[in-house]
Amino acid sequence: MSSINAFLLQHNLRIATNPCVSPDFCLDWPALRAELVAGKPPKVYPKSRFETKQGIWLLGENEHGDCAWRLDGPGAKPDVLDDGVALSSGAVAFPATFSNLLRLKNLVQEHNPASTIFPTATEQLGRSTLGVGARFTTLHWPAVEWVMSALSLGVTANQNSIPRELVYDTDVMLAGQLDTVPFPFIGTNVPEGHQGQSVEGMSHGCILSKLKTGFHRRGIAWSFNADHQPIGGKFDSREDQLVTGCVLASYITFDLSPELAQTKVADDAAGWVKANVPAELVAQVKARVAKAGLTINEADFAKLVAYVWPSFQKMKVRYEKYSAARAKLFATAVGRAFLSELSIDELPGLTTSETTAIMLAFCEALGMKIHFVAPAFGFQKNMPYPDNAALRTLIEKQWAVCKQFGASIGFHSGSGKSAENYQVMGQVTGSRLEIKTSGRYTYEMGRALFASTNVADQALWRDWYKFTLELALLGSFSADATEQKMARIFVTDALAKSGKGTEVFANPIVTRAALEALPASPEHMFWFEYNFLHVLAAGGRAQKAALGDHTAAGYRQRARFYAISDEGRLNFSKNIATYIVFLAENTGLATAATCAAARTLLARYTTLDQMLDDISK
Ligand SMILES: [Zn+2]
């Protein structure tokens, strides 16, 4: 048994209330196998049915959330996957392990290359999409499946930053050796993987979700984005683990910032370029940029190339590793293909057209197809862009370049913009874009619990709110200048928007009194900013040392979210669906009529089952 499965079983952290931590979707195969052999069938998902050459497959699950594949048909042999067991009915069953999932992917795609059970990299997904961060995994995906089905629109239905939000290696996690991520606004570092799920567990879960709801029957291709894959810098030592973990992702975002952060540009940049970058490549890039209609300033060009060349060399190595890992494991072209995004919004300042052109020309010359490029537009997370005319001009300049390289524009920090902002993005690019959203959905969970009449949902909401209030209070009097400044901005914003006085920082007692006088609300900025860290805070405690806790204490806290009521889940699902429909309409990815019909349907649902039943149509 793997260390992670032993750990989870030892602490009774089962998949039903702590999904996607282990790469496997079966922690205890001996127990599930015994149930199956004894003819005590687990719950079977009838809509999960699909075919391969070997026969008909169905997904089953017991009360702990352990899953098994059941194969019926003439080719039903116990060695089709690992650890098979023959059942008296003539069928065979297999544990839903990660290694079995990889084998199953080949069986499925060899039989039907157009299958939409697994995430893929279709041409359409590489042109226009919405990036939907799945902070709450199994609670989240069914709503995304509902939207894709209702709009007949495939999107990036699974997305998270790795290793920032997801655990990249559960053995490293169990050894207590995960690196940390600085959060200056909290004045501390939090362990990576602060949402608790592993990249493989998340990869596994998003596929099983499609089968449980029968989404795969709709034939709508969807993608899974391994977001902000860090290139170079301190990540060199574990790039092979990053590659292996992301093997089911059909879409990779390359983030050069770790390497850029440690690159020192030589004083004589031109001389350095001459000595270090192949002249032929430089000439090719210059010619391509000129062909795109841009004039190169030699000095600026040399400086940029000297700055980015070490990153590009590492990006090329990584790109080849992603390709090789897929070629090794997957037998079909559709199974091996992946989309690529180049994130350059981490470079200093607003991105110029010249920079975008040079970056894309380098990728092209190095044989890396880029589907999306993410320039910096000066977006603040969760804040509308204040000037639509200025935004239009900025995007027009970038689009003039991107379209010549066949690349769509990725809008990072895309949550919380105005409808008009999204319209501008869609109009200028002809909907050749991706809007990345993630934090928005944690907010939607807060709204869902806040609105729920269920007693346990309300208790979780109150604890969650209190957690952020306490962090805001601590931060407001922190000795760390950034932390204090940010906390006071969040507190002041909440007070001002509630029509209260904002001169409350004389001492902590005054601040506490002011905050406690506010009615609890998911609209308060301090709740919004601190909320995501409650998920894995040991004991739910508002203490820096409790954040991102990958011991049993952190996972017991996480389990509270996965135990919310059906009413809470329905609220959450409707909120997610409503937001994605809003994005699809304003960016022009779906027509107003289609979106209106989807909204009408959504308003009708009074139970979660009604909503989920409609996914497969
Ligand atoms: Zn980015």
Coordinates of C-alpha atoms and ligand atoms in Angstrom, one line a residue:
M1 CA 0.0 0.0 0.0
S2 CA 1.3 3.5 -0.8
S3 CA 2.4 5.7 2.1
I4 CA -0.3 8.3 1.3
N5 CA -3.1 5.6 1.3
A6 CA -1.8 4.2 4.6
F7 CA -1.7 7.7 6.1
L8 CA -5.3 8.5 5.0
L9 CA -6.7 5.1 6.2
Q10 CA -4.8 5.4 9.5
H11 CA -6.5 8.7 10.2
N12 CA -9.9 7.7 8.7
L13 CA -9.6 10.4 6.1
R14 CA -11.7 8.7 3.4
I15 CA -12.3 9.8 -0.2
A16 CA -16.0 10.5 0.5
T17 CA -15.1 13.4 2.7
N18 CA -11.5 14.1 1.7
P19 CA -11.3 13.5 -2.1
C20 CA -8.3 13.9 -4.4
V21 CA -5.6 13.8 -1.7
S22 CA -4.3 10.4 -2.8
P23 CA -3.6 9.8 -6.5
D24 CA -5.9 6.8 -6.2
F25 CA -9.6 6.7 -5.9
C26 CA -9.5 3.5 -4.0
L27 CA -7.7 3.5 -0.7
D28 CA -8.7 0.1 0.6
W29 CA -8.9 -2.4 -2.3
P30 CA -8.9 -5.5 -0.1
A31 CA -12.1 -4.3 1.6
L32 CA -13.8 -3.1 -1.5
R33 CA -12.8 -6.3 -3.4
A34 CA -14.2 -8.4 -0.5
E35 CA -17.5 -6.5 -0.8
L36 CA -17.6 -7.1 -4.6
V37 CA -16.7 -10.8 -4.3
A38 CA -19.4 -11.3 -1.6
G39 CA -21.9 -10.0 -4.1
K40 CA -22.4 -6.8 -2.0
P41 CA -22.3 -4.4 -4.9
P42 CA -21.3 -0.9 -4.2
K43 CA -23.3 2.0 -5.7
V44 CA -23.0 1.8 -9.5
Y45 CA -23.2 4.9 -11.6
P46 CA -25.4 3.8 -14.6
K47 CA -24.5 6.9 -16.6
S48 CA -20.8 6.1 -16.4
R49 CA -21.2 3.3 -19.0
F50 CA -18.6 3.3 -21.8
E51 CA -17.0 0.8 -24.2
T52 CA -13.6 -0.4 -25.1
K53 CA -12.5 -3.3 -27.2
Q54 CA -12.6 -5.5 -24.0
G55 CA -16.3 -4.8 -23.3
I56 CA -18.6 -2.5 -21.3
W57 CA -17.3 -0.5 -18.3
L58 CA -19.1 0.9 -15.3
L59 CA -17.9 2.9 -12.3
G60 CA -18.9 1.7 -8.8
E61 CA -18.3 3.3 -5.4
N62 CA -18.7 2.3 -1.8
E63 CA -19.8 4.4 1.1
H64 CA -16.2 5.4 1.8
G65 CA -15.8 6.8 -1.7
D66 CA -13.5 3.9 -2.8
C67 CA -14.2 3.3 -6.5
A68 CA -13.9 0.3 -8.7
W69 CA -14.2 -0.4 -12.5
R70 CA -16.5 -3.2 -13.5
L71 CA -15.9 -4.7 -17.0
D72 CA -18.4 -7.0 -18.7
G73 CA -18.0 -8.7 -22.0
P74 CA -16.0 -11.4 -23.8
G75 CA -12.7 -9.5 -23.2
A76 CA -13.4 -9.3 -19.4
K77 CA -10.2 -10.8 -18.1
P78 CA -8.6 -10.0 -14.7
D79 CA -5.4 -8.9 -16.4
V80 CA -6.9 -6.1 -18.5
L81 CA -5.8 -3.7 -15.7
D82 CA -3.8 -4.3 -12.4
D83 CA -5.3 -6.2 -9.4
G84 CA -8.3 -7.5 -11.2
V85 CA -10.8 -9.9 -9.6
A86 CA -13.3 -12.1 -11.3
L87 CA -16.8 -11.9 -10.0
S88 CA -19.4 -14.7 -10.0
S89 CA -21.4 -12.8 -12.6
G90 CA -18.6 -13.2 -15.2
A91 CA -17.6 -9.6 -14.9
V92 CA -14.2 -8.5 -13.6
A93 CA -13.5 -5.6 -11.3
F94 CA -10.4 -3.4 -10.8
P95 CA -9.5 -0.8 -8.2
A96 CA -9.6 2.8 -9.4
T97 CA -5.9 3.4 -8.9
F98 CA -4.0 6.0 -10.7
S99 CA -1.9 3.5 -12.6
N100 CA -5.1 1.8 -13.7
L101 CA -6.5 5.1 -14.9
L102 CA -3.4 5.6 -17.1
R103 CA -3.9 2.2 -18.7
L104 CA -7.6 2.8 -19.1
K105 CA -6.9 6.0 -21.0
N106 CA -5.1 4.0 -23.7
L107 CA -7.9 1.4 -23.9
V108 CA -10.5 4.2 -24.2
Q109 CA -8.7 6.3 -26.8
E110 CA -7.5 3.4 -28.9
H111 CA -11.1 2.3 -29.1
N112 CA -12.6 5.8 -29.7
P113 CA -10.2 8.7 -30.3
A114 CA -13.1 11.1 -30.1
S115 CA -14.0 10.0 -26.5
T116 CA -14.4 12.9 -24.1
I117 CA -13.9 11.0 -20.9
F118 CA -10.3 12.2 -20.6
P119 CA -9.2 15.8 -21.0
T120 CA -7.9 16.5 -24.5
A121 CA -6.2 19.3 -26.5
T122 CA -8.6 19.8 -29.4
E123 CA -8.1 22.7 -31.8
Q124 CA -11.1 24.6 -30.4
L125 CA -9.9 24.3 -26.8
G126 CA -6.6 25.8 -28.0
R127 CA -8.4 28.8 -29.5
S128 CA -11.2 29.9 -27.1
T129 CA -11.8 28.7 -23.5
L130 CA -12.5 29.7 -19.9
G131 CA -10.1 28.6 -17.3
V132 CA -12.0 27.3 -14.3
G133 CA -10.0 26.8 -11.2
A134 CA -11.3 23.9 -9.2
R135 CA -10.5 24.7 -5.6
F136 CA -13.2 22.4 -4.2
T137 CA -12.7 19.5 -6.6
T138 CA -15.6 17.0 -6.4
L139 CA -18.0 19.7 -5.1
H140 CA -17.0 21.9 -8.0
W141 CA -16.8 19.8 -11.2
P142 CA -20.4 18.8 -11.6
A143 CA -21.4 22.4 -11.9
V144 CA -18.8 23.0 -14.6
E145 CA -20.1 19.9 -16.4
W146 CA -23.6 21.3 -16.2
V147 CA -22.5 24.6 -17.8
M148 CA -20.5 22.9 -20.6
S149 CA -23.5 20.7 -21.3
A150 CA -26.1 23.5 -21.2
L151 CA -24.0 25.8 -23.4
S152 CA -22.6 22.9 -25.6
L153 CA -19.2 24.6 -24.9
G154 CA -16.0 22.8 -23.9
V155 CA -13.8 24.7 -21.5
T156 CA -10.7 24.3 -19.3
A157 CA -12.8 22.4 -16.8
N158 CA -10.0 21.7 -14.4
Q159 CA -7.3 24.1 -13.6
N160 CA -5.0 24.8 -10.7
S161 CA -1.5 26.0 -10.1
I162 CA 1.0 23.3 -9.4
P163 CA 2.9 23.1 -7.0
R164 CA 1.4 26.3 -5.5
E165 CA -2.1 25.2 -4.9
L166 CA -1.8 21.4 -5.4
V167 CA 0.5 19.0 -3.6
Y168 CA 3.0 17.9 -6.3
D169 CA 4.2 14.8 -4.5
T170 CA 2.4 13.2 -1.6
D171 CA 5.6 11.4 -0.3
V172 CA 7.3 14.8 0.0
M173 CA 4.2 16.0 1.8
L174 CA 4.2 13.1 4.2
A175 CA 7.9 13.7 4.9
G176 CA 6.9 17.3 5.9
Q177 CA 9.2 18.7 3.2
L178 CA 7.0 20.7 1.0
D179 CA 8.4 24.1 0.1
T180 CA 6.6 27.2 1.2
V181 CA 5.1 30.1 -0.8
P182 CA 5.4 33.7 0.4
F183 CA 2.1 35.5 1.1
P184 CA 3.3 39.0 1.8
F185 CA -0.2 40.2 2.6
I186 CA -0.4 37.7 5.4
G187 CA 3.2 38.4 6.5
T188 CA 4.1 34.7 6.3
N189 CA 5.0 31.7 4.2
V190 CA 2.5 29.0 3.7
P191 CA 3.3 25.5 2.6
E192 CA 2.7 24.7 -1.0
G193 CA -0.4 22.7 -1.9
H194 CA -2.5 24.9 0.4
Q195 CA -5.7 23.4 -0.9
G196 CA -4.7 19.8 0.2
Q197 CA -5.4 17.9 -3.0
S198 CA -2.6 16.3 -5.0
V199 CA -2.2 16.9 -8.7
E200 CA -2.7 13.2 -9.5
G201 CA -5.8 13.0 -7.2
M202 CA -7.2 16.1 -8.9
S203 CA -6.5 14.6 -12.3
H204 CA -8.2 11.4 -11.3
G205 CA -11.2 13.1 -9.7
C206 CA -12.1 15.3 -12.6
I207 CA -12.3 12.3 -14.9
L208 CA -14.4 10.2 -12.6
S209 CA -16.8 13.2 -12.1
K210 CA -17.5 13.3 -15.9
L211 CA -18.4 9.6 -15.7
K212 CA -20.6 9.9 -12.6
T213 CA -22.7 12.6 -14.2
G214 CA -22.6 11.1 -17.6
F215 CA -21.1 14.3 -19.1
H216 CA -18.9 12.2 -21.4
R217 CA -22.1 11.1 -23.3
R218 CA -22.4 14.7 -24.6
G219 CA -19.3 14.4 -26.6
I220 CA -17.9 17.8 -25.6
A221 CA -14.2 18.0 -25.4
W222 CA -12.7 19.6 -22.3
S223 CA -9.2 20.4 -21.1
F224 CA -7.2 20.2 -17.9
N225 CA -4.7 23.0 -17.3
A226 CA -1.6 22.4 -15.2
D227 CA -1.4 26.1 -14.4
H228 CA 1.8 28.2 -13.8
Q229 CA 4.2 25.4 -14.1
P230 CA 7.4 27.0 -12.7
I231 CA 10.4 26.9 -15.0
G232 CA 13.9 27.0 -13.7
G233 CA 15.2 28.7 -10.6
K234 CA 14.7 26.7 -7.4
F235 CA 12.3 24.3 -9.3
D236 CA 15.1 22.7 -11.3
S237 CA 15.7 20.0 -8.8
R238 CA 12.2 18.6 -9.0
E239 CA 11.1 19.2 -12.5
D240 CA 10.9 15.5 -13.3
Q241 CA 8.4 15.1 -10.5
L242 CA 6.4 18.0 -11.8
V243 CA 6.3 16.5 -15.2
T244 CA 5.2 13.1 -14.0
G245 CA 2.5 14.5 -11.8
C246 CA 1.0 16.5 -14.6
V247 CA 0.9 13.7 -17.1
L248 CA -2.9 13.8 -17.4
A249 CA -3.0 17.5 -18.0
S250 CA -3.9 18.3 -21.6
Y251 CA -2.8 21.9 -21.2
I252 CA 0.4 23.3 -19.7
T253 CA 1.1 26.9 -18.7
F254 CA 4.7 27.7 -18.7
D255 CA 5.7 30.3 -16.1
L256 CA 9.3 31.5 -16.6
S257 CA 9.4 33.8 -13.5
P258 CA 11.5 31.5 -11.2
E259 CA 14.3 31.5 -13.7
L260 CA 13.9 35.1 -14.6
A261 CA 14.0 36.0 -10.9
Q262 CA 17.6 34.7 -10.7
T263 CA 18.8 35.9 -14.1
K264 CA 21.3 38.8 -14.1
V265 CA 21.5 40.6 -17.4
A266 CA 25.1 41.3 -18.3
D267 CA 26.1 45.0 -18.6
D268 CA 27.1 44.3 -22.2
A269 CA 23.8 42.6 -23.2
A270 CA 24.6 42.7 -26.9
G271 CA 28.0 41.1 -26.4
W272 CA 26.5 38.4 -24.1
V273 CA 23.8 37.6 -26.7
K274 CA 26.4 37.3 -29.4
A275 CA 28.5 34.9 -27.2
N276 CA 25.6 32.8 -25.9
V277 CA 22.7 32.7 -28.2
P278 CA 23.0 31.0 -31.6
A279 CA 23.3 33.7 -34.2
E280 CA 21.0 31.9 -36.6
L281 CA 18.2 31.7 -34.0
V282 CA 18.6 35.4 -33.2
A283 CA 18.4 36.2 -36.9
Q284 CA 15.3 34.1 -37.3
V285 CA 13.6 35.8 -34.4
K286 CA 14.4 39.2 -35.7
A287 CA 13.1 38.4 -39.1
R288 CA 9.9 37.0 -37.7
V289 CA 9.3 40.0 -35.5
A290 CA 9.9 42.3 -38.5
K291 CA 7.5 40.2 -40.5
A292 CA 4.9 40.8 -37.8
G293 CA 5.3 44.6 -38.5
L294 CA 7.3 45.6 -35.5
T295 CA 10.5 47.5 -35.4
I296 CA 13.2 46.3 -33.1
N297 CA 15.3 48.6 -31.0
E298 CA 18.6 46.8 -31.0
A299 CA 19.6 47.8 -27.4
D300 CA 16.2 46.8 -26.0
F301 CA 16.2 43.6 -28.0
A302 CA 19.6 42.6 -26.6
K303 CA 18.6 43.4 -23.1
L304 CA 15.4 41.3 -23.4
V305 CA 17.1 38.4 -25.1
A306 CA 19.9 38.4 -22.5
Y307 CA 17.2 38.4 -19.8
V308 CA 15.0 35.6 -21.2
W309 CA 17.4 33.3 -23.0
P310 CA 18.3 31.2 -20.0
S311 CA 14.6 30.7 -19.3
F312 CA 13.8 29.7 -22.9
Q313 CA 16.5 27.0 -22.8
K314 CA 15.0 25.5 -19.7
M315 CA 11.5 25.9 -21.1
K316 CA 12.5 23.9 -24.1
V317 CA 13.9 21.1 -21.9
R318 CA 10.7 21.0 -19.9
Y319 CA 8.6 21.1 -23.0
E320 CA 10.4 18.1 -24.4
K321 CA 10.0 16.3 -21.0
Y322 CA 6.2 16.9 -21.0
S323 CA 6.1 15.5 -24.6
A324 CA 8.3 12.5 -23.7
A325 CA 6.3 11.6 -20.6
R326 CA 3.1 11.5 -22.7
A327 CA 4.8 9.6 -25.5
K328 CA 6.0 7.0 -23.0
L329 CA 2.6 6.4 -21.3
F330 CA 0.0 7.0 -24.0
A331 CA -0.4 5.1 -27.2
T332 CA -2.5 7.4 -29.2
A333 CA -2.0 10.9 -30.8
V334 CA -5.0 12.3 -29.1
G335 CA -3.7 10.9 -25.7
R336 CA -0.3 12.5 -26.2
A337 CA -1.3 16.0 -27.4
F338 CA -1.2 19.0 -25.1
L339 CA -1.8 22.7 -25.4
S340 CA 0.7 25.2 -24.2
E341 CA 0.4 28.7 -22.8
L342 CA 3.3 31.1 -22.2
S343 CA 2.7 33.3 -19.2
I344 CA 4.6 36.5 -19.5
D345 CA 2.5 38.7 -17.2
E346 CA 5.1 38.0 -14.5
L347 CA 7.7 40.1 -16.4
P348 CA 8.1 43.6 -14.9
G349 CA 5.6 46.3 -16.1
L350 CA 3.0 46.2 -18.7
T351 CA 3.9 43.9 -21.6
T352 CA 4.8 45.8 -24.8
S353 CA 3.8 44.5 -28.3
E354 CA 7.5 44.1 -29.1
T355 CA 8.1 41.9 -26.0
T356 CA 5.1 39.6 -26.9
A357 CA 6.3 39.3 -30.5
I358 CA 9.9 38.5 -29.4
M359 CA 8.7 35.9 -26.9
L360 CA 6.4 34.2 -29.4
A361 CA 9.0 34.3 -32.1
F362 CA 11.5 32.5 -29.8
C363 CA 8.9 29.8 -29.0
E364 CA 8.2 29.4 -32.7
A365 CA 11.9 29.2 -33.6
L366 CA 12.5 26.6 -30.8
G367 CA 9.6 24.4 -32.1
M368 CA 7.2 25.1 -29.2
K369 CA 3.6 25.7 -30.4
I370 CA 2.0 28.3 -28.2
H371 CA -1.8 28.4 -28.1
F372 CA -2.2 31.1 -25.5
V373 CA 0.1 33.9 -24.4
A374 CA -0.6 35.9 -21.2
P375 CA 0.7 39.5 -21.4
A376 CA 0.4 41.9 -18.4
F377 CA -2.5 44.3 -18.7
G378 CA -2.1 45.7 -15.2
F379 CA -5.0 43.7 -13.9
Q380 CA -5.6 43.5 -10.1
K381 CA -7.1 40.2 -9.0
N382 CA -10.8 40.6 -8.4
M383 CA -11.0 44.2 -9.4
P384 CA -12.7 45.5 -12.6
Y385 CA -10.4 47.3 -15.0
P386 CA -11.4 51.0 -14.5
D387 CA -11.1 52.3 -18.1
N388 CA -12.7 50.2 -20.9
A389 CA -11.3 52.5 -23.7
A390 CA -7.8 52.2 -22.4
L391 CA -8.3 48.4 -22.0
R392 CA -9.4 48.2 -25.6
T393 CA -6.3 50.0 -26.8
L394 CA -4.0 47.8 -24.7
I395 CA -5.7 44.6 -26.0
E396 CA -5.7 45.8 -29.6
K397 CA -2.0 46.3 -29.5
Q398 CA -1.4 42.8 -28.2
W399 CA -3.9 41.1 -30.4
A400 CA -2.3 42.7 -33.5
V401 CA 0.8 40.6 -32.6
C402 CA -0.8 37.5 -31.2
K403 CA -3.0 36.8 -34.2
Q404 CA 0.1 36.8 -36.5
F405 CA 1.5 34.0 -34.4
G406 CA -1.7 32.0 -34.2
A407 CA -1.9 32.5 -30.5
S408 CA -4.9 33.5 -28.4
I409 CA -4.7 35.8 -25.5
G410 CA -4.7 34.4 -21.9
F411 CA -6.1 36.9 -19.4
H412 CA -4.6 36.1 -16.0
S413 CA -6.0 37.4 -12.8
G414 CA -9.2 37.3 -14.8
S415 CA -11.7 36.9 -12.0
G416 CA -14.0 39.8 -10.9
K417 CA -13.7 42.0 -14.0
S418 CA -16.8 43.9 -15.1
A419 CA -19.1 42.7 -17.8
E420 CA -17.9 45.5 -20.0
N421 CA -14.3 44.5 -19.4
Y422 CA -15.1 40.9 -20.6
Q423 CA -17.0 42.3 -23.6
V424 CA -13.9 44.3 -24.7
M425 CA -11.7 41.2 -24.3
G426 CA -14.1 39.2 -26.4
Q427 CA -14.7 41.8 -29.1
V428 CA -11.1 42.7 -29.7
T429 CA -9.9 39.1 -30.0
G430 CA -13.0 37.7 -31.7
S431 CA -13.3 35.4 -28.6
R432 CA -9.9 34.0 -29.2
L433 CA -9.1 34.1 -25.5
E434 CA -9.0 32.4 -22.2
I435 CA -10.1 34.0 -19.0
K436 CA -8.5 32.4 -16.0
T437 CA -10.6 32.3 -12.9
S438 CA -10.0 30.6 -9.6
G439 CA -10.4 32.6 -6.3
R440 CA -13.9 33.5 -7.5
Y441 CA -15.1 30.0 -6.7
T442 CA -14.0 30.1 -3.1
Y443 CA -16.0 33.3 -2.8
E444 CA -19.0 31.4 -4.3
M445 CA -18.6 28.7 -1.7
G446 CA -18.8 31.3 1.0
R447 CA -22.0 32.8 -0.6
A448 CA -23.5 29.3 -0.9
L449 CA -22.9 28.5 2.8
F450 CA -24.0 32.0 3.9
A451 CA -27.3 31.5 2.1
S452 CA -27.9 28.0 3.3
T453 CA -30.6 27.2 5.9
N454 CA -28.8 24.1 6.9
V455 CA -27.5 24.3 10.5
A456 CA -24.1 22.6 9.8
D457 CA -23.5 24.9 6.8
Q458 CA -24.3 27.9 8.9
A459 CA -21.8 26.7 11.6
L460 CA -19.1 26.3 9.0
W461 CA -19.8 29.7 7.5
R462 CA -19.6 31.4 11.0
D463 CA -16.3 29.7 11.7
W464 CA -15.0 30.6 8.3
Y465 CA -16.0 34.2 8.7
K466 CA -14.5 34.4 12.2
F467 CA -11.3 32.9 10.9
T468 CA -10.9 35.8 8.4
L469 CA -12.0 38.4 11.0
E470 CA -9.3 37.2 13.4
L471 CA -6.6 37.2 10.7
A472 CA -7.6 40.7 9.7
L473 CA -7.4 41.8 13.3
L474 CA -4.0 40.2 13.8
G475 CA -2.7 41.7 10.5
S476 CA -3.9 45.2 11.4
F477 CA -1.5 45.3 14.3
S478 CA 1.3 43.3 12.8
A479 CA 4.9 44.5 13.0
D480 CA 5.3 43.5 9.4
A481 CA 4.6 46.7 7.4
T482 CA 3.1 45.0 4.3
E483 CA 0.9 42.7 6.3
Q484 CA -0.4 45.6 8.4
K485 CA -1.0 47.9 5.4
M486 CA -2.9 45.2 3.5
A487 CA -5.0 44.1 6.5
R488 CA -6.0 47.7 7.2
I489 CA -7.0 48.2 3.5
F490 CA -9.3 45.1 3.7
V491 CA -10.8 46.3 7.1
T492 CA -11.3 49.8 5.9
D493 CA -12.9 48.7 2.7
A494 CA -15.4 46.5 4.5
L495 CA -16.3 49.3 7.0
A496 CA -16.6 52.0 4.4
K497 CA -18.8 49.9 2.1
S498 CA -21.0 49.2 5.2
G499 CA -21.3 52.9 5.9
K500 CA -19.2 52.7 9.1
G501 CA -16.4 55.0 10.3
T502 CA -12.9 53.8 9.3
E503 CA -10.9 55.5 12.1
V504 CA -10.6 52.3 14.0
F505 CA -6.9 51.5 14.4
A506 CA -6.2 53.3 17.7
N507 CA -5.8 49.9 19.3
P508 CA -6.9 46.3 18.8
I509 CA -9.9 46.7 21.1
V510 CA -11.3 49.4 18.9
T511 CA -10.7 47.5 15.7
R512 CA -12.3 44.4 17.1
A513 CA -15.4 46.2 18.3
A514 CA -15.7 47.8 14.8
L515 CA -15.3 44.5 13.0
E516 CA -17.7 42.6 15.4
A517 CA -20.3 45.3 14.9
L518 CA -20.4 44.4 11.2
P519 CA -23.0 41.8 10.1
A520 CA -21.1 38.7 8.8
S521 CA -21.0 38.8 5.0
P522 CA -19.0 37.1 2.2
E523 CA -18.9 40.6 0.6
H524 CA -16.4 41.9 3.1
M525 CA -13.0 42.3 1.6
F526 CA -11.2 40.8 4.5
W527 CA -13.3 37.6 4.2
F528 CA -12.5 37.5 0.5
E529 CA -8.8 37.9 0.8
Y530 CA -8.1 35.5 3.6
N531 CA -10.8 32.9 3.0
F532 CA -8.9 30.3 0.9
L533 CA -6.5 29.5 3.8
H534 CA -9.3 28.2 6.1
V535 CA -9.6 25.0 4.0
L536 CA -6.4 23.4 5.3
A537 CA -5.9 25.4 8.6
A538 CA -5.3 22.9 11.5
G539 CA -8.3 23.1 13.8
G540 CA -9.6 25.9 11.7
R541 CA -7.4 28.2 13.8
A542 CA -6.6 31.7 12.7
Q543 CA -2.9 31.4 13.4
K544 CA -0.1 31.6 10.9
A545 CA 1.4 28.3 12.1
A546 CA -1.9 26.5 11.5
L547 CA -2.1 27.5 7.8
G548 CA -1.6 24.9 5.0
D549 CA -1.4 22.0 7.5
H550 CA -0.8 18.7 5.7
T551 CA -1.2 16.6 8.8
A552 CA -4.4 14.9 9.8
A553 CA -5.4 18.1 11.6
G554 CA -5.4 20.0 8.4
Y555 CA -7.3 17.3 6.5
R556 CA -9.9 17.0 9.3
Q557 CA -10.6 20.7 8.7
R558 CA -10.8 20.2 5.0
A559 CA -13.4 17.4 5.5
R560 CA -15.8 20.0 6.9
F561 CA -16.2 21.5 3.5
Y562 CA -16.8 18.2 1.8
A563 CA -19.6 17.4 4.4
I564 CA -21.8 20.4 3.5
S565 CA -25.5 19.8 2.9
D566 CA -27.2 19.2 -0.4
E567 CA -28.7 22.6 -0.1
G568 CA -25.2 24.1 0.3
R569 CA -24.0 22.1 -2.7
L570 CA -26.9 23.2 -4.8
N571 CA -26.3 26.8 -3.9
F572 CA -22.6 26.4 -4.7
S573 CA -23.3 24.7 -8.0
K574 CA -25.8 27.3 -9.1
N575 CA -23.3 30.1 -8.2
I576 CA -20.5 28.5 -10.2
A577 CA -22.8 27.9 -13.2
T578 CA -24.2 31.4 -13.1
Y579 CA -20.7 32.9 -13.1
I580 CA -19.4 30.8 -16.0
V581 CA -22.5 31.6 -18.0
F582 CA -21.9 35.3 -17.3
L583 CA -18.3 34.9 -18.6
A584 CA -19.3 32.9 -21.6
E585 CA -21.9 35.4 -22.6
N586 CA -19.8 38.5 -22.2
T587 CA -16.7 37.1 -23.9
G588 CA -18.9 36.0 -26.8
L589 CA -18.2 32.3 -26.3
A590 CA -21.9 31.6 -26.2
T591 CA -24.8 33.5 -27.6
A592 CA -27.1 35.6 -25.4
A593 CA -30.0 33.3 -26.2
T594 CA -28.2 30.2 -25.2
C595 CA -27.1 31.8 -22.0
A596 CA -30.6 33.1 -21.2
A597 CA -31.9 29.5 -21.6
A598 CA -29.3 28.2 -19.3
R599 CA -30.2 30.8 -16.7
T600 CA -33.9 29.9 -16.9
L601 CA -33.0 26.2 -16.4
L602 CA -30.8 27.1 -13.4
A603 CA -33.5 29.1 -11.7
R604 CA -35.9 26.1 -11.9
Y605 CA -33.8 23.6 -9.9
T606 CA -34.9 23.0 -6.4
T607 CA -32.6 20.0 -5.7
L608 CA -29.1 19.2 -6.6
D609 CA -30.2 15.9 -8.2
Q610 CA -32.4 17.8 -10.7
M611 CA -29.5 19.8 -11.8
L612 CA -27.0 16.9 -12.0
D613 CA -29.6 14.8 -13.8
D614 CA -29.7 17.3 -16.7
I615 CA -25.9 17.1 -17.4
S616 CA -26.0 14.0 -19.6
K617 CA -29.3 15.2 -21.3
Ligands
ZN1 ZN 0.5 34.4 -15.3

